[in-house]
């Protein structure tokens, strides 16, 4: 029966063989669907573009330049303006000594010096009801690297937040991974619960959980650490568990056959197999957490972000520039370092 | 010692790997199982230590039934040498051997890989007896040759004096000289300690040379059971012949 079928098929001339069309009606439908989605969603940016354009049109009503050119120049100019204000980056810091508690002139910080500066102060004279300008002499402590030091200290705090967030996430995700691995979870409902937790905590963006944690713990790094830990535990738990599930079955069978408990089977046959991969995941998460920790300060959850946000809000672009440079240099250096580390390990 | 009673195994996909198999292996016998690829040899061996559970029938080792509730005491007596070595690639030779003795250690020793010194000394003795050297101790097993890896697998099986050894093609893919060495090691260690050996093999000459008894399987059924000298050409032909059924199953 089978053989006959095979023969009759083989006999049909090749000109009769049905060839697959280049486009199936399915792929055409998918392509149309994608186009429709693009079209429907495009007003997210087209609306703003037309606003910018019509505003530019009003502004150039009497002039020669076309509106689109005017709008483009305006956008470029605002970048250039920001860029100009950024340079030179703010390195030094000057503080009036009266603002420093327990100021000790005998014991100045390294590199720093005292400067006398006169300020003009406008004051309302209560007798004459006139504005009067008085000259006030103030002693200023100028530290040539003061601001850079401050930013570096904030960056260090950021790194510490990332480090502890990562440590905590590893501690949370290791037991989670055990229950998330279908072949090791001791009970079905524990497996489902662990999977649920992992997907849930992965679904909450760090900045949002940080918002709530700040309410509970107050301003400061604890909220940042916990927010990073929770989110990355979701990632690590998933990755760790998948590696456990995909590990080579042979060694596991062999260790199981020696009478070892399931946990020891995992510990001796799976852990050595997945270890380098685990290190790679963890380094990646650490890398990512450093970047995330730089924005934790936006919601007052510690780190350099608060300083960045504050300076931006006050349009102090030279300070912003110093912060950005420190962030970029640190992230870049860490990226190189972790790549180097990963390559050596695998 | 080892008893199979009307054991059959049907896998989830419907493959009947074993069909009502019954036989007994007395203590300290070196029993060789022959059979073409897919005859059910690995299935049979893995059912003895509970890696696979039989669909029907029962198995017992020293009168203890092989059932989930008793599996701990079964595995204390039964050691296995696996068809694909099944060593833990990133662990050293010594650690691989010690994994055979995890049940003798406390939790701290296991978690810290800090094994008791008497077991470590014993591992050295066993390594020497299977022809591994001191320089191999701390090598990763992946840096060893196939023959050396198989010896590590044998050492792992012997670390705790099992009374029954399941050897699944312990010499597959090894050269004839090493094959002979390894089977002699197996046979010697077994006879010295009075252990029973159930060993599947593909090499007829080796089976004839080492076996006390040969059991031949075809399509999950016993077609021969007897002394090596009684193994006739016709049986051998039948064991390894390629028939339609065999081809379709492949
Ligand atoms: N997990 C499984 N699921 C389904 N079928 C299986 C499974 N394991 C083995 N089989 C089938 O059971 C039959 C017996 O397999 P088994 O591994 O016992 O053979 P074997 O005699 O050890 O062969 P070989 O000499 O090649 O190792 C084969 O047909 C195989 O395809
Ligand atoms: Mg097999």
Coordinates of N, CA and C in Angstrom, one line a residue, chain B residues 93-232:
Chain B
X93 N 38.6 14.4 38.1 CA 38.5 12.9 38.2 C 38.1 12.6 39.6
X94 N 38.8 13.1 40.5 CA 38.6 12.8 41.9 C 37.1 13.1 42.3
X95 N 36.7 14.3 42.0 CA 35.3 14.7 42.4 C 34.3 13.8 41.7
X96 N 34.5 13.4 40.5 CA 33.6 12.5 39.8 C 33.5 11.2 40.5
X97 N 34.7 10.7 41.0 CA 34.6 9.4 41.7 C 33.9 9.6 43.0
X98 N 34.1 10.7 43.7 CA 33.5 10.9 45.0 C 32.0 11.1 44.8
X99 N 31.5 11.4 43.7 CA 30.0 11.5 43.6 C 29.3 10.2 43.7
X100 N 30.1 9.1 43.6 CA 29.6 7.8 43.9 C 29.4 7.5 45.4
X101 N 29.9 8.4 46.2 CA 29.9 8.2 47.7 C 29.2 9.3 48.4
X102 N 28.4 10.1 47.7 CA 27.7 11.2 48.3 C 26.9 10.8 49.5
X103 N 26.2 9.6 49.4 CA 25.3 9.2 50.5 C 26.0 8.9 51.8
X104 N 27.3 8.8 51.7 CA 28.1 8.5 53.0 C 28.6 9.8 53.7
X105 N 28.2 11.0 53.1 CA 28.8 12.2 53.6 C 27.7 13.0 54.3
X106 N 28.1 13.9 55.2 CA 27.2 14.9 55.7 C 27.0 16.1 54.9
X107 N 26.0 16.9 55.2 CA 25.6 18.0 54.3 C 26.8 19.0 54.1
X108 N 27.5 19.3 55.1 CA 28.6 20.2 55.0 C 29.7 19.7 54.1
X109 N 30.0 18.5 54.2 CA 31.0 17.9 53.4 C 30.6 17.9 51.9
X110 N 29.3 17.7 51.7 CA 28.8 17.7 50.3 C 28.8 19.1 49.7
X111 N 28.3 20.1 50.5 CA 28.2 21.4 50.0 C 29.6 22.0 49.7
X112 N 30.5 21.7 50.6 CA 31.9 22.4 50.4 C 32.8 21.5 49.6
X113 N 32.3 20.4 49.0 CA 33.2 19.5 48.3 C 34.4 19.1 49.2
X114 N 34.2 19.0 50.5 CA 35.3 18.6 51.3 C 35.1 17.2 51.8
X115 N 35.6 16.3 51.1 CA 35.3 14.9 51.2 C 36.1 14.2 52.4
X116 N 35.6 13.3 53.1 CA 36.3 12.6 54.2 C 37.6 11.9 53.6
X117 N 38.6 12.0 54.4 CA 39.9 11.6 53.9 C 40.0 10.1 53.6
X118 N 39.2 9.3 54.4 CA 39.3 7.8 54.2 C 38.7 7.5 52.8
X119 N 37.6 8.2 52.4 CA 37.0 8.0 51.1 C 38.0 8.5 50.0
X120 N 38.7 9.6 50.3 CA 39.6 10.1 49.2 C 40.7 9.1 49.0
X121 N 41.2 8.5 50.1 CA 42.3 7.5 50.0 C 41.8 6.3 49.2
X122 N 40.5 5.9 49.5 CA 39.9 4.8 48.8 C 39.8 5.1 47.3
X123 N 39.4 6.3 47.0 CA 39.3 6.7 45.6 C 40.7 6.5 44.9
X124 N 41.8 6.9 45.6 CA 43.1 6.7 45.0 C 43.4 5.2 44.8
X125 N 43.1 4.4 45.7 CA 43.3 3.0 45.6 C 42.6 2.4 44.3
X126 N 41.3 2.8 44.3 CA 40.5 2.3 43.1 C 41.0 2.8 41.8
X127 N 41.4 4.1 41.8 CA 42.0 4.7 40.6 C 43.2 3.8 40.1
X128 N 44.0 3.5 41.1 CA 45.2 2.7 40.7 C 44.8 1.3 40.2
X129 N 43.8 0.7 40.8 CA 43.4 -0.6 40.4 C 42.7 -0.6 39.0
X130 N 42.1 0.5 38.6 CA 41.6 0.6 37.2 C 42.6 1.2 36.2
X131 N 43.8 1.5 36.7 CA 44.8 1.9 35.8 C 44.8 3.4 35.5
X132 N 44.4 4.2 36.5 CA 44.5 5.7 36.4 C 45.6 6.1 37.3
X133 N 46.3 7.2 36.9 CA 47.5 7.6 37.7 C 47.2 8.8 38.5
X134 N 48.2 9.1 39.4 CA 48.1 10.3 40.3 C 47.9 11.5 39.5
X135 N 48.6 11.6 38.3 CA 48.5 12.9 37.6 C 47.0 13.1 37.1
X136 N 46.2 12.1 37.0 CA 44.9 12.3 36.6 C 43.9 12.8 37.6
X137 N 44.3 12.7 38.9 CA 43.5 13.1 40.0 C 42.7 14.4 39.8
X138 N 43.4 15.4 39.5 CA 42.8 16.7 39.5 C 42.5 17.2 38.1
X139 N 42.6 16.3 37.1 CA 42.2 16.8 35.8 C 40.7 16.8 35.6
X140 N 40.3 17.7 34.8 CA 38.9 17.6 34.4 C 38.6 16.4 33.5
X141 N 37.5 15.7 33.7 CA 37.3 14.4 33.0 C 37.2 14.7 31.5
X142 N 36.8 15.9 31.1 CA 36.8 16.1 29.6 C 38.1 16.1 29.0
X143 N 39.2 16.2 29.8 CA 40.5 16.2 29.2 C 41.1 14.8 29.1
X144 N 40.3 13.8 29.4 CA 40.7 12.4 29.4 C 40.3 11.8 28.1
X145 N 41.0 10.7 27.7 CA 40.5 9.9 26.5 C 39.3 9.1 26.9
X146 N 38.6 8.6 25.9 CA 37.4 7.8 26.1 C 37.6 6.6 27.1
X147 N 38.7 5.9 26.9 CA 39.0 4.8 27.7 C 39.3 5.2 29.2
X148 N 40.0 6.4 29.3 CA 40.2 6.8 30.7 C 38.9 7.3 31.4
X149 N 38.0 7.9 30.5 CA 36.7 8.3 31.1 C 35.9 7.1 31.6
X150 N 36.0 6.1 30.8 CA 35.2 4.9 31.2 C 35.8 4.3 32.5
X151 N 37.1 4.4 32.7 CA 37.7 3.9 33.9 C 37.2 4.8 35.1
X152 N 37.1 6.1 34.9 CA 36.6 6.9 35.9 C 35.1 6.5 36.3
X153 N 34.4 6.2 35.3 CA 33.0 5.7 35.5 C 33.0 4.4 36.3
X154 N 34.0 3.6 36.0 CA 34.0 2.3 36.8 C 34.5 2.6 38.2
X155 N 35.4 3.5 38.4 CA 35.9 3.8 39.7 C 34.7 4.4 40.5
X156 N 33.9 5.2 39.9 CA 32.8 5.8 40.6 C 31.8 4.7 41.1
X157 N 31.7 3.7 40.2 CA 30.8 2.6 40.6 C 31.3 1.8 41.8
X158 N 32.6 1.7 41.9 CA 33.2 0.8 42.9 C 33.5 1.4 44.2
X159 N 33.4 2.8 44.3 CA 33.8 3.5 45.5 C 33.2 2.9 46.8
X160 N 32.0 2.5 46.7 CA 31.3 2.1 48.0 C 31.0 0.6 48.0
X161 N 31.8 -0.3 47.4 CA 31.6 -1.7 47.5 C 30.2 -2.2 47.2
X162 N 29.7 -2.0 46.0 CA 28.3 -2.4 45.6 C 28.2 -3.9 45.6
X163 N 27.0 -4.5 45.9 CA 26.9 -5.9 45.8 C 26.4 -6.3 44.4
X164 N 25.9 -5.3 43.7 CA 25.4 -5.6 42.3 C 25.9 -4.4 41.4
X165 N 26.5 -4.8 40.3 CA 27.0 -3.8 39.3 C 26.3 -3.9 38.0
X166 N 25.7 -2.8 37.6 CA 25.1 -2.8 36.3 C 26.0 -2.1 35.3
X167 N 26.5 -2.8 34.3 CA 27.4 -2.2 33.4 C 26.8 -2.2 32.0
X168 N 26.5 -1.0 31.5 CA 25.8 -0.9 30.2 C 26.8 -0.6 29.1
X169 N 27.1 -1.6 28.4 CA 28.2 -1.5 27.4 C 29.4 -0.7 27.9
X170 N 30.1 -1.3 28.9 CA 31.2 -0.6 29.5 C 32.4 -0.4 28.5
X171 N 32.4 -1.2 27.4 CA 33.6 -1.1 26.6 C 33.2 -0.6 25.2
X172 N 32.0 0.0 25.0 CA 31.6 0.5 23.7 C 32.6 1.5 23.3
X173 N 33.0 1.5 22.0 CA 33.8 2.5 21.4 C 35.2 2.5 22.0
X174 N 35.7 1.4 22.7 CA 37.1 1.4 23.1 C 37.8 0.4 22.3
X175 N 39.1 0.5 22.2 CA 39.9 -0.4 21.4 C 40.0 -1.8 22.1
X176 N 40.3 -2.8 21.3 CA 40.1 -4.2 21.8 C 41.0 -4.4 23.1
X177 N 42.2 -3.8 23.1 CA 43.1 -4.1 24.3 C 42.5 -3.4 25.5
X178 N 42.1 -2.2 25.4 CA 41.5 -1.5 26.6 C 40.2 -2.2 27.0
X179 N 39.4 -2.6 26.0 CA 38.2 -3.3 26.3 C 38.5 -4.5 27.2
X180 N 39.5 -5.3 26.8 CA 39.8 -6.5 27.5 C 40.3 -6.1 28.9
X181 N 41.1 -5.0 29.0 CA 41.6 -4.5 30.3 C 40.4 -4.2 31.2
X182 N 39.5 -3.4 30.6 CA 38.4 -2.9 31.5 C 37.5 -4.1 31.9
X183 N 37.2 -5.0 31.0 CA 36.4 -6.2 31.5 C 37.1 -7.0 32.5
X184 N 38.5 -7.1 32.4 CA 39.2 -7.9 33.4 C 39.1 -7.2 34.8
X185 N 39.2 -5.8 34.7 CA 39.1 -5.0 35.9 C 37.8 -5.3 36.6
X186 N 36.7 -5.2 35.7 CA 35.4 -5.4 36.2 C 35.2 -6.8 36.8
X187 N 35.7 -7.8 36.1 CA 35.5 -9.2 36.5 C 36.3 -9.4 37.8
X188 N 37.6 -8.9 37.8 CA 38.4 -9.1 39.0 C 37.8 -8.4 40.2
X189 N 37.5 -7.2 40.1 CA 36.9 -6.4 41.2 C 35.7 -7.1 41.7
X190 N 34.9 -7.6 40.8 CA 33.7 -8.3 41.2 C 34.0 -9.6 41.9
X191 N 34.9 -10.4 41.4 CA 35.1 -11.7 42.0 C 35.8 -11.5 43.4
X192 N 36.7 -10.5 43.5 CA 37.4 -10.2 44.7 C 36.4 -9.9 45.8
X193 N 35.4 -9.1 45.4 CA 34.4 -8.6 46.4 C 33.1 -9.4 46.4
X194 N 33.1 -10.4 45.6 CA 31.9 -11.2 45.6 C 30.7 -10.4 45.0
X195 N 30.9 -9.5 44.2 CA 29.8 -8.7 43.6 C 29.2 -9.4 42.4
X196 N 27.9 -9.2 42.2 CA 27.2 -9.7 41.0 C 27.3 -8.7 39.9
X197 N 27.5 -9.1 38.6 CA 27.6 -8.2 37.6 C 26.6 -8.5 36.5
X198 N 25.9 -7.5 36.1 CA 25.0 -7.6 34.9 C 25.5 -6.7 33.9
X199 N 26.0 -7.2 32.8 CA 26.8 -6.4 31.8 C 26.3 -6.6 30.4
X200 N 25.9 -5.5 29.8 CA 25.5 -5.6 28.4 C 26.7 -5.4 27.5
X201 N 26.8 -6.2 26.4 CA 28.0 -6.1 25.5 C 27.6 -6.2 24.1
X202 N 28.4 -5.7 23.2 CA 28.2 -5.9 21.8 C 29.2 -6.8 21.1
X203 N 30.3 -7.0 21.9 CA 31.4 -7.8 21.4 C 31.2 -9.3 21.8
X204 N 31.0 -10.1 20.8 CA 30.7 -11.6 21.1 C 31.9 -12.2 21.7
X205 N 33.1 -11.9 21.1 CA 34.3 -12.6 21.6 C 34.6 -12.3 23.0
X206 N 34.4 -11.0 23.4 CA 34.6 -10.6 24.8 C 33.5 -11.3 25.7
X207 N 32.3 -11.4 25.2 CA 31.3 -12.0 26.0 C 31.6 -13.5 26.3
X208 N 32.1 -14.1 25.2 CA 32.5 -15.5 25.4 C 33.6 -15.7 26.4
X209 N 34.6 -14.7 26.3 CA 35.8 -14.8 27.2 C 35.5 -14.6 28.6
X210 N 34.6 -13.6 28.9 CA 34.4 -13.2 30.3 C 33.2 -13.7 31.0
X211 N 32.2 -14.0 30.2 CA 30.9 -14.3 30.9 C 30.9 -15.6 31.6
X212 N 30.2 -15.6 32.8 CA 29.8 -16.9 33.4 C 28.5 -17.4 32.7
X213 N 27.8 -16.5 32.2 CA 26.5 -16.8 31.6 C 26.1 -15.7 30.6
X214 N 25.4 -16.1 29.6 CA 25.0 -15.2 28.6 C 23.4 -15.2 28.4
X215 N 22.8 -14.0 28.4 CA 21.4 -13.9 28.1 C 21.3 -13.1 26.9
X216 N 20.7 -13.6 25.8 CA 20.5 -12.9 24.5 C 19.1 -12.4 24.4
X217 N 19.0 -11.1 24.0 CA 17.6 -10.5 23.8 C 17.4 -10.2 22.3
X218 N 16.1 -10.3 21.9 CA 15.7 -9.8 20.6 C 14.3 -9.2 20.8
X219 N 14.2 -8.0 20.3 CA 12.9 -7.3 20.4 C 12.3 -7.4 21.8
X220 N 13.1 -7.3 22.8 CA 12.6 -7.3 24.2 C 12.3 -8.6 24.7
X221 N 12.7 -9.7 24.1 CA 12.4 -11.0 24.6 C 13.7 -11.8 24.7
X222 N 13.8 -12.7 25.7 CA 15.0 -13.6 25.8 C 14.9 -14.7 24.8
X223 N 16.0 -14.8 23.9 CA 16.0 -15.9 23.0 C 17.1 -16.9 23.3
X224 N 17.9 -16.6 24.2 CA 18.9 -17.5 24.7 C 19.3 -17.2 26.1
X225 N 19.5 -18.3 26.9 CA 20.0 -18.1 28.3 C 20.8 -19.3 28.6
X226 N 22.1 -19.1 28.8 CA 23.0 -20.3 29.1 C 24.4 -20.0 29.2
X227 N 25.2 -21.0 29.3 CA 26.7 -20.9 29.4 C 27.2 -20.4 28.1
X228 N 28.4 -19.7 28.1 CA 29.0 -19.1 26.8 C 29.2 -20.2 25.8
X229 N 29.6 -21.4 26.3 CA 30.0 -22.5 25.4 C 28.7 -23.0 24.6
X230 N 27.6 -22.8 25.2 CA 26.3 -23.3 24.5 C 25.8 -22.3 23.5
X231 N 26.4 -21.2 23.4 CA 25.9 -20.1 22.4 C 26.2 -20.6 21.0
X232 N 25.2 -21.0 20.3 CA 25.4 -21.5 18.9 C 25.4 -20.4 17.9

